[in-house]
mmCIF file of C-alpha atoms in Angstrom:
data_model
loop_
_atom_site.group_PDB
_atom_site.id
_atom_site.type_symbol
_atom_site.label_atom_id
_atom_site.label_comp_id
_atom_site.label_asym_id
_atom_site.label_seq_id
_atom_site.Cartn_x
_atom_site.Cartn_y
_atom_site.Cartn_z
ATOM 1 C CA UNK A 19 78.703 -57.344 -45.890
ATOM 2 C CA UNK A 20 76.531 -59.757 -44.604
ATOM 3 C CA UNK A 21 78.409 -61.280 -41.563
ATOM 4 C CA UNK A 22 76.937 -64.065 -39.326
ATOM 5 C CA UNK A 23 77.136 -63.370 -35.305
ATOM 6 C CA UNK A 24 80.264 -64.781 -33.820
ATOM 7 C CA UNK A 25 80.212 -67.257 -30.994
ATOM 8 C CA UNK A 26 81.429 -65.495 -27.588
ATOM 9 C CA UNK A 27 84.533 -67.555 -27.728
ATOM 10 C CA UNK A 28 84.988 -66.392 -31.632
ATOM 11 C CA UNK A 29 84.391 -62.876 -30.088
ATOM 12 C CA UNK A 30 86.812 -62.908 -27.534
ATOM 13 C CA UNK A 31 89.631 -64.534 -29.556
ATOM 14 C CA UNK A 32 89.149 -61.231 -31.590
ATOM 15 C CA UNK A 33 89.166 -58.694 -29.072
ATOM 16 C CA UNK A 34 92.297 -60.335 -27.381
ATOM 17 C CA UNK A 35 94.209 -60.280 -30.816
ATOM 18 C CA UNK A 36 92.676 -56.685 -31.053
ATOM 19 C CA UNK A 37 94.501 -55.466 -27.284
ATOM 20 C CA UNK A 38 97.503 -57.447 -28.497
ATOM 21 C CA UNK A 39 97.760 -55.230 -31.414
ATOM 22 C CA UNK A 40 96.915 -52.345 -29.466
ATOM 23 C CA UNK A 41 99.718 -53.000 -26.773
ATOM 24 C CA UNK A 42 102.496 -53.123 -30.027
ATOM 25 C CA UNK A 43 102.214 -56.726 -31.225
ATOM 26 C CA UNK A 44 102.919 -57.305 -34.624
ATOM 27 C CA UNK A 45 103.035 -61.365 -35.107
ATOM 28 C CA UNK A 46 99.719 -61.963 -33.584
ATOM 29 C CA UNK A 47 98.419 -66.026 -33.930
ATOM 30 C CA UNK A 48 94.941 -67.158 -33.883
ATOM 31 C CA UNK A 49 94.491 -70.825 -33.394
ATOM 32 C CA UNK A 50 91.342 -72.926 -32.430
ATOM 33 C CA UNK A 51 90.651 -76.524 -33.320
ATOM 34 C CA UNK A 52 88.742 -78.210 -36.112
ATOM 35 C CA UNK A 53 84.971 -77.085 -36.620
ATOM 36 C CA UNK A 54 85.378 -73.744 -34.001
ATOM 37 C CA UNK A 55 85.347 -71.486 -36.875
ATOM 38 C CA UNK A 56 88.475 -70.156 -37.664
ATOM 39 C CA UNK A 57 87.277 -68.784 -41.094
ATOM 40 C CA UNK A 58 84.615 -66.905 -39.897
ATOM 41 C CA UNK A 59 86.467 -65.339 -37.251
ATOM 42 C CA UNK A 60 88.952 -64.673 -39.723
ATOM 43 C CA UNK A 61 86.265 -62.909 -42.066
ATOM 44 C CA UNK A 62 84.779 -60.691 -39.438
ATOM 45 C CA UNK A 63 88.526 -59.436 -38.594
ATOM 46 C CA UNK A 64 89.252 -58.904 -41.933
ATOM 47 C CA UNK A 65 85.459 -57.379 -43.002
ATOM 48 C CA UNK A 66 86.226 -54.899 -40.173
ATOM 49 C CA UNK A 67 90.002 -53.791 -41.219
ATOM 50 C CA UNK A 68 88.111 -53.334 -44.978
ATOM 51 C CA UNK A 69 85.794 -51.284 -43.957
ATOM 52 C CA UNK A 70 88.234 -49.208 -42.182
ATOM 53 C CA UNK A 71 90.504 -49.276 -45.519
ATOM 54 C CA UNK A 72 92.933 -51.294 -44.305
ATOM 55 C CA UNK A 73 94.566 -54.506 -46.190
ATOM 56 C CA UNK A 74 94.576 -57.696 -44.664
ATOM 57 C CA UNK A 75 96.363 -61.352 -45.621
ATOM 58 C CA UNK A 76 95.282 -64.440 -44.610
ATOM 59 C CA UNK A 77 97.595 -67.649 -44.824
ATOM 60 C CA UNK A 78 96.944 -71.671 -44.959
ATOM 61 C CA UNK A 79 99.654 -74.043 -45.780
ATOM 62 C CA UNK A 80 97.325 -75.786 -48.413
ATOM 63 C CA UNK A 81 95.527 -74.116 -51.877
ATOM 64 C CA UNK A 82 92.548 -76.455 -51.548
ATOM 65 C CA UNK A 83 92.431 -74.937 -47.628
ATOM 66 C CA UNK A 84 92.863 -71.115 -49.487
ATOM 67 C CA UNK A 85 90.313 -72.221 -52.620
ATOM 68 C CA UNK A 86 87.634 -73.010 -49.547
ATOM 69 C CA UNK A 87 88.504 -70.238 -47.615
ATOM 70 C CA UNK A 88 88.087 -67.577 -50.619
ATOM 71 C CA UNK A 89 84.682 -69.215 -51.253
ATOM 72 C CA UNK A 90 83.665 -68.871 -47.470
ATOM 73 C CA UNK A 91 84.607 -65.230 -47.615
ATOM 74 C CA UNK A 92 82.384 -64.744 -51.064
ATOM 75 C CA UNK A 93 79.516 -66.003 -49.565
ATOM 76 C CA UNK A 94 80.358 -63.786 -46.277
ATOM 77 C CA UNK A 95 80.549 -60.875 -48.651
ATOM 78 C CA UNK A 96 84.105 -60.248 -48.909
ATOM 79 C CA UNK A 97 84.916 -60.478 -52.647
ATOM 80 C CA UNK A 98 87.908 -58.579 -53.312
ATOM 81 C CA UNK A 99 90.435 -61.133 -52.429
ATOM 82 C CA UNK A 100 93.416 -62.242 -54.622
ATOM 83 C CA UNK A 101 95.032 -65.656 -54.567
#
């Protein structure tokens, strides 16, 4: 997958939802504001889990926000996504 760098903020966001997982959290919540990048930390998280095998689900509250999202991830590389 070809997956741009994250910013250092994008890369700590990760690795603190990565040692909340690791300390037992299950409902884990990323937020950042508007134009921070929440997609493409999202892809990197979920390019990882797939190429560990794991499944991963991503949510938005809109289709038009899931119909742009699923074409970010293409063009990241991540094509086996289901709507």
């Amino acid at each position: 997958m070809m997956m741009a760098a994250l910013r250092p903020y994008q890369a700590e966001a990760v690795e603190r939802i990565r040692a909340a997982l690791r300390r037992g959290r299950r409902r884990v919540l990323l937020t950042l504001p508007t134009g921070a990048g929440k997609t493409l930390t999202a892809a990197s998280m979920i390019a990882s889990a797939l190429e560990r095998g794991k499944r991963s689900l991503f949510v938005a509250h809109r289709k038009e926000l899931i119909d742009q999202t699923v074409a970010a991830f293409a063009r990241l590389g991540i094509t086996s996504v289901g709507v």
